mmCIF file of C-alpha atoms and ligand atoms in Angstrom:
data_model
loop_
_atom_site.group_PDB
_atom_site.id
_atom_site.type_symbol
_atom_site.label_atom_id
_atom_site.label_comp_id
_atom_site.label_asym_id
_atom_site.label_seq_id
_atom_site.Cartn_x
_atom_site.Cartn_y
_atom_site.Cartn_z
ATOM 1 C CA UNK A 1 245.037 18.617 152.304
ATOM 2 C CA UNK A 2 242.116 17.538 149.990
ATOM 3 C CA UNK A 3 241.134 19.429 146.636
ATOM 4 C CA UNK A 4 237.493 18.669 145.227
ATOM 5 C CA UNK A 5 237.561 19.187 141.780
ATOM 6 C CA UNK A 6 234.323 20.164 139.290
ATOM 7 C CA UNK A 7 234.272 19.809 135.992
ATOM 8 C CA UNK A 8 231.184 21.840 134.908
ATOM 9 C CA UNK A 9 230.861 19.589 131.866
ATOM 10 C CA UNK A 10 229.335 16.016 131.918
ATOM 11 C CA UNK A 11 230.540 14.940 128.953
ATOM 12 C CA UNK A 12 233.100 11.516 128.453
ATOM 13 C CA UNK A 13 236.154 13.540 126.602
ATOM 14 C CA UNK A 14 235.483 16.882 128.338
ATOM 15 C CA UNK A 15 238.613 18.878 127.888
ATOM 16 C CA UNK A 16 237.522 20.780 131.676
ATOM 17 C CA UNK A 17 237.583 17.362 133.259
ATOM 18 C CA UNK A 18 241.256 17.403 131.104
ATOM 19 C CA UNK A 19 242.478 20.703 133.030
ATOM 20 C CA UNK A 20 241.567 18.905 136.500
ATOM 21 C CA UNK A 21 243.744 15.698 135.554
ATOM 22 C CA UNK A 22 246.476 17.747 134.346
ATOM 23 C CA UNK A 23 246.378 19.858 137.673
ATOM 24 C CA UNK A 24 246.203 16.407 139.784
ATOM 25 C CA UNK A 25 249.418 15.686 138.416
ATOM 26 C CA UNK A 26 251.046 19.031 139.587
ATOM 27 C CA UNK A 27 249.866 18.521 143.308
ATOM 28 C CA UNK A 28 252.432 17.445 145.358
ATOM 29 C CA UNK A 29 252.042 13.866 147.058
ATOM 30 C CA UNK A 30 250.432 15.286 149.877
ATOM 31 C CA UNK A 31 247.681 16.965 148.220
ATOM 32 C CA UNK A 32 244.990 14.890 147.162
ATOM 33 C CA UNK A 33 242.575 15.486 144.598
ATOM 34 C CA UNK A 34 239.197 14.334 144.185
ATOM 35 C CA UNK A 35 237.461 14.558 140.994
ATOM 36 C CA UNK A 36 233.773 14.662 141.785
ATOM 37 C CA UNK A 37 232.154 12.186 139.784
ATOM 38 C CA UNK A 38 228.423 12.443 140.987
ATOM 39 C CA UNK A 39 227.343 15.884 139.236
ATOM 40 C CA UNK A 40 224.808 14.578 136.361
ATOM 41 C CA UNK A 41 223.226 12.792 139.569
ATOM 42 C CA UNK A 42 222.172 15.685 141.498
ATOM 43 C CA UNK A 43 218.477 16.455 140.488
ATOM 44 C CA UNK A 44 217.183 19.828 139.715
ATOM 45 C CA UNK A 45 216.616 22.118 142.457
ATOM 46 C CA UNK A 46 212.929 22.186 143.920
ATOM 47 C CA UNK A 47 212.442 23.886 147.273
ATOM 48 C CA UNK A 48 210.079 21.821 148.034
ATOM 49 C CA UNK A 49 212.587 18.772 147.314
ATOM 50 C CA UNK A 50 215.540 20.515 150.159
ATOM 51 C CA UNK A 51 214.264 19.355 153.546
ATOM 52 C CA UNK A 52 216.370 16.649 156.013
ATOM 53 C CA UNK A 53 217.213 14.299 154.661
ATOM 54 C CA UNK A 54 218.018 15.482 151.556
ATOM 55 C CA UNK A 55 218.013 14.101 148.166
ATOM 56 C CA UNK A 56 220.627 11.091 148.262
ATOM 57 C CA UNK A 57 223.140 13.176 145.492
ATOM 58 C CA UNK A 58 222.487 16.092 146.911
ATOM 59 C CA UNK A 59 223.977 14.559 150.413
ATOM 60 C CA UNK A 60 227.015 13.335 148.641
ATOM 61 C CA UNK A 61 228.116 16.116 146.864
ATOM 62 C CA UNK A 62 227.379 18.647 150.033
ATOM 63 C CA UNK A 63 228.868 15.992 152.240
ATOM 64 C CA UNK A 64 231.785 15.804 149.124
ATOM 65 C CA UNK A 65 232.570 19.746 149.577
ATOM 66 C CA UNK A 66 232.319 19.738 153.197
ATOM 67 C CA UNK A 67 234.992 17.540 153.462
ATOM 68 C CA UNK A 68 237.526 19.285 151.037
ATOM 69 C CA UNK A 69 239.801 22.127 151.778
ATOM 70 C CA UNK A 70 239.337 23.625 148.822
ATOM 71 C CA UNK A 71 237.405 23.709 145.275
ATOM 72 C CA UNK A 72 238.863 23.420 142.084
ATOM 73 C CA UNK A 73 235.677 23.970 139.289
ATOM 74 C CA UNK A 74 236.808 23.888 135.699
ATOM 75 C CA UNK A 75 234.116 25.521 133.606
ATOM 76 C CA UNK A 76 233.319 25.202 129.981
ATOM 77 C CA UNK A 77 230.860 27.760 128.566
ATOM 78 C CA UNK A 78 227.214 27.732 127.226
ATOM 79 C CA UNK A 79 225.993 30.101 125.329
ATOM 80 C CA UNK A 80 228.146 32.698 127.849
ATOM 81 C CA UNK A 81 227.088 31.385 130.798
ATOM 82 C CA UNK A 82 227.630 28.296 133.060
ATOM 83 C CA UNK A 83 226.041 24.544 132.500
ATOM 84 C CA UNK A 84 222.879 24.827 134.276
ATOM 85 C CA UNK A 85 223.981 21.427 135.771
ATOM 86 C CA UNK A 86 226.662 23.275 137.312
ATOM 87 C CA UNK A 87 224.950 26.226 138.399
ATOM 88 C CA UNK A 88 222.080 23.622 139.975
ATOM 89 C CA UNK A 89 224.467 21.725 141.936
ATOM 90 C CA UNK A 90 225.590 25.349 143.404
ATOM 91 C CA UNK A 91 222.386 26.255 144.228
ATOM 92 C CA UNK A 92 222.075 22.687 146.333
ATOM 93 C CA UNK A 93 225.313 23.257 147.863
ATOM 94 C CA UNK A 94 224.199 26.990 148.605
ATOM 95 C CA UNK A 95 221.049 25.406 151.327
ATOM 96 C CA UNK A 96 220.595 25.922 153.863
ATOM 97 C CA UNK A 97 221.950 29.380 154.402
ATOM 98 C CA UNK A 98 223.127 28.497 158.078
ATOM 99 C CA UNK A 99 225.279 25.552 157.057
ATOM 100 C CA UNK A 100 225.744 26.007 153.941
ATOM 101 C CA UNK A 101 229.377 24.182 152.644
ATOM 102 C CA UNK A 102 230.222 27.195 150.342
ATOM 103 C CA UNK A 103 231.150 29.695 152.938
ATOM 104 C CA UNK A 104 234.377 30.650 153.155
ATOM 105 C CA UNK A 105 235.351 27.539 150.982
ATOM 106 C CA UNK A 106 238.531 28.873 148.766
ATOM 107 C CA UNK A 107 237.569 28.403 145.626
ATOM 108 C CA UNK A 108 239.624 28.549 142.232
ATOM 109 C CA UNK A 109 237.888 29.006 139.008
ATOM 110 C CA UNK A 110 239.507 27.603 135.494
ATOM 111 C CA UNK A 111 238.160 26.903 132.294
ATOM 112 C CA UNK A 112 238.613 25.549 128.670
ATOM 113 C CA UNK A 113 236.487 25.801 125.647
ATOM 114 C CA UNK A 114 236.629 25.142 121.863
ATOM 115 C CA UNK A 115 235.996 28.965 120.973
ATOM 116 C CA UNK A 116 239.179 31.470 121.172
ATOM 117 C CA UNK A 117 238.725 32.884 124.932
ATOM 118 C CA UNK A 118 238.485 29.718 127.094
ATOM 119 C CA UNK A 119 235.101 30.479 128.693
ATOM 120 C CA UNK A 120 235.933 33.633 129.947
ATOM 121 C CA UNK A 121 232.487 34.619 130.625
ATOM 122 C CA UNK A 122 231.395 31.757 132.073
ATOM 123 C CA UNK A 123 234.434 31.818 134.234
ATOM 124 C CA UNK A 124 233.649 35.498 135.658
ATOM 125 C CA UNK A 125 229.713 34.519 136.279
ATOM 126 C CA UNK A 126 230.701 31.123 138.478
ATOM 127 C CA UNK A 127 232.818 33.331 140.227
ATOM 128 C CA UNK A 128 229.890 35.811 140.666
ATOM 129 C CA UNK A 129 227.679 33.195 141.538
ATOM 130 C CA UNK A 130 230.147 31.575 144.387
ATOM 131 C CA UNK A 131 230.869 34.371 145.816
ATOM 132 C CA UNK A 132 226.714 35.322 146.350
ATOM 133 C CA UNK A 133 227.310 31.944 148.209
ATOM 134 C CA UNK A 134 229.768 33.085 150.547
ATOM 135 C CA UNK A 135 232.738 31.155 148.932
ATOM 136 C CA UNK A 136 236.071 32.522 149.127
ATOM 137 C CA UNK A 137 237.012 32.988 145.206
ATOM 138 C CA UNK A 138 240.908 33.010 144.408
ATOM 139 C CA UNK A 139 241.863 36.014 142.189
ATOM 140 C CA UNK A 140 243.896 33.602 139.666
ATOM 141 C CA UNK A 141 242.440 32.392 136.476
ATOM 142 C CA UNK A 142 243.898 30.326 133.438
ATOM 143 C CA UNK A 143 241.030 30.473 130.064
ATOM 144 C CA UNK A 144 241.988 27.738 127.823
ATOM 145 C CA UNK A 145 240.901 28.551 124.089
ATOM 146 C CA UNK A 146 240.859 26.356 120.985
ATOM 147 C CA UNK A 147 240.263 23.337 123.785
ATOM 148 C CA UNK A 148 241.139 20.924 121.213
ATOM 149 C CA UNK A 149 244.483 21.637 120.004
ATOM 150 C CA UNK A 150 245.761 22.218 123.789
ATOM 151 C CA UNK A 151 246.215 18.606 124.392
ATOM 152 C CA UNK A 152 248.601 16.150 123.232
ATOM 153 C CA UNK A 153 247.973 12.446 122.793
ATOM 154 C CA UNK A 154 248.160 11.839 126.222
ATOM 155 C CA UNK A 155 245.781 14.465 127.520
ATOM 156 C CA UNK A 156 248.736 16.634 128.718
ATOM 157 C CA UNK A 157 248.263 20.122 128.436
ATOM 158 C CA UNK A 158 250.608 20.762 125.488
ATOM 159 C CA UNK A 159 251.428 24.372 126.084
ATOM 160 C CA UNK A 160 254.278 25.259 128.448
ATOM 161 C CA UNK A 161 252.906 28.956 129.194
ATOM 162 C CA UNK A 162 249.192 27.279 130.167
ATOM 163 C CA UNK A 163 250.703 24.276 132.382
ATOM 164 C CA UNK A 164 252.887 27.324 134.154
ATOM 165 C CA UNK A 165 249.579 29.285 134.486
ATOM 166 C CA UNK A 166 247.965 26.486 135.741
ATOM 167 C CA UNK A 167 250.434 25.953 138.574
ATOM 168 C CA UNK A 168 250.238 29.850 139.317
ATOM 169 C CA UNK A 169 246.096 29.021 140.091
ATOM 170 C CA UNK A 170 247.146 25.788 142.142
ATOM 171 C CA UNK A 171 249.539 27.570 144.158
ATOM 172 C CA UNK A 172 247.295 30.302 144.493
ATOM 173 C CA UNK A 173 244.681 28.071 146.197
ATOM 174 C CA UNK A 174 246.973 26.431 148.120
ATOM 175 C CA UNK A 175 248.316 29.404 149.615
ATOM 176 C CA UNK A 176 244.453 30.701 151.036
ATOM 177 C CA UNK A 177 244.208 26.999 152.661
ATOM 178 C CA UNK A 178 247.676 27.261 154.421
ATOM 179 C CA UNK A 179 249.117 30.646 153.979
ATOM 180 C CA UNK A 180 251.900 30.241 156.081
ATOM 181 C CA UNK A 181 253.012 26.944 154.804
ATOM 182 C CA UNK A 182 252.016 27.274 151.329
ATOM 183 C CA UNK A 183 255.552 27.662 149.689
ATOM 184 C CA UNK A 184 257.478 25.301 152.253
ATOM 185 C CA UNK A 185 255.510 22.633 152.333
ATOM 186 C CA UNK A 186 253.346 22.392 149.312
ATOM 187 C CA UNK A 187 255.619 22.723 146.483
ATOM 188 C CA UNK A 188 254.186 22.089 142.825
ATOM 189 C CA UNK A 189 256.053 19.791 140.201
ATOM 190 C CA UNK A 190 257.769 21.281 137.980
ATOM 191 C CA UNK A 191 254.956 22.238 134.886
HETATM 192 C C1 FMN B 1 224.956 24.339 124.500
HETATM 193 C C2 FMN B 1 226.335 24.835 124.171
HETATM 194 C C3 FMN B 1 226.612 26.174 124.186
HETATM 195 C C4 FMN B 1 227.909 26.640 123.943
HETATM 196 N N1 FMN B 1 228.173 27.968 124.021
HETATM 197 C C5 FMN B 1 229.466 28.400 123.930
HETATM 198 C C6 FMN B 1 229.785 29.750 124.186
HETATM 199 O O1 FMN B 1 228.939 30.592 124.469
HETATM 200 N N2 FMN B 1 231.091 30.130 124.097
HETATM 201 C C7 FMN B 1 232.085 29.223 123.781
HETATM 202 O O2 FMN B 1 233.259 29.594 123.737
HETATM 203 N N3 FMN B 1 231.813 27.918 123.545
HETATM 204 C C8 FMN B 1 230.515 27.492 123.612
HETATM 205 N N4 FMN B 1 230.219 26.170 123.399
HETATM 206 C C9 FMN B 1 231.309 25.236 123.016
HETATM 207 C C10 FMN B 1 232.021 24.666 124.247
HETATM 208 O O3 FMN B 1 233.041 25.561 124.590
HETATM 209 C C11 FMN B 1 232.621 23.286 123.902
HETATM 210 O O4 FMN B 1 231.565 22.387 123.666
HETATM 211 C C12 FMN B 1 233.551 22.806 124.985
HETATM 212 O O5 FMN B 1 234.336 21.780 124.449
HETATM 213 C C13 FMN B 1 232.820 22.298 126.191
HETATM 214 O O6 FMN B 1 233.708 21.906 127.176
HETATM 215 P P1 FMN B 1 234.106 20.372 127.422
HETATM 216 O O7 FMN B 1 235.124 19.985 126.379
HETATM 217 O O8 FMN B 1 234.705 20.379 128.794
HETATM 218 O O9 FMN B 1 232.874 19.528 127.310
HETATM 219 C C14 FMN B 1 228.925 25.696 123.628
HETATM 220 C C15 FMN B 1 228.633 24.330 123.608
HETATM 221 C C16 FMN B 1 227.358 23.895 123.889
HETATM 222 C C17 FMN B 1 227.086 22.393 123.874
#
């Protein structure tokens, strides 16, 4: 099983790029995850820009989903809404309508920000705008507040209660890829 995971912000020390690491390291060995590295790359949309072939990040990153299981984004907000990088990259992946890599993609939404409520907004408009795509959006959630006194030194999330929530969303998403299997053969390390 592959995971694609998002981190909605581009920048070097994100602490949403943090969440994804940490949840890499609670997928058992047969669950990979791939952080998608290519987002800043993906130019804004233009209509007239989506025709065959398309734009060469654009390709990767629909070709990137298409080949995942499942999506893991990890959100910070802006100004209580989603990156616009983000929310361009969606649109992208949302074209064309007849193929489009979105549908009925499970899809878990997480998120982490410096203010108290973990991007809680943001959070419940990607899900919004995913699910106007046709994605199928888990109904499990972890909002990280005060981003940067979550982490210790090593980038672990520091809090017990968050790592355990954490799981909860992985195990979620794991269980709408395999339901049947999910708690036999996917089991999560211990948070
Ligand atoms: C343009 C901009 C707008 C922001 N707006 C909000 C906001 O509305 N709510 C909030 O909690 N934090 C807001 N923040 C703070 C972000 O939560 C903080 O920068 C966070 O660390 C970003 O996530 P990252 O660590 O993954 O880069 C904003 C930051 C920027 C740069």
């Amino acid at each position: 099983m592959k995971i694609l995971a998002i981190s909605g912000s581009l920048r070097r020390d994100s602490h949403n790029r943090g969440l994804l690491v940490n949840a890499a390291e609670l997928l058992p060995a047969d669950v990979e995850l791939e952080l998608f590295e290519d987002l800043r790359a993906v130019p804004p949309y233009d209509q007239d820009d989506d025709v065959e072939p398309a734009p060469a990040a654009v390709a990767r990153l629909r070709a990137a989903i298409a080949g995942s299981d499942a999506l893991l984004i990890s959100t910070p907000e802006y100004n209580s809404s989603i990156p616009g990088q983000l929310k361009n990259a969606l649109d992208w992946a949302s074209r064309p309508i007849e193929s489009n890599v979105l549908r009925n993609k499970p899809v878990a939404v997480i998120g982490a920000s410096t203010g108290a409520f973990g991007a809680v907004w943001a959070q419940a408009e990607l899900r919004k705008v995913l699910a106007a795509t046709g994605a199928r959006v888990i109904d499990a959630e972890l909002a990280v507040g005060h981003a940067p006194q979550r982490f210790d030194e090593h980038g672990r999330l520091a809090d017990a209660e968050l790592r355990e929530q954490l799981g909860e969303v992985l195990n979620a998403l794991l269980d709408a890829v395999a339901p049947k299997e999910a708690e036999s053969e996917y089991t999560l390390a211990p948070a």
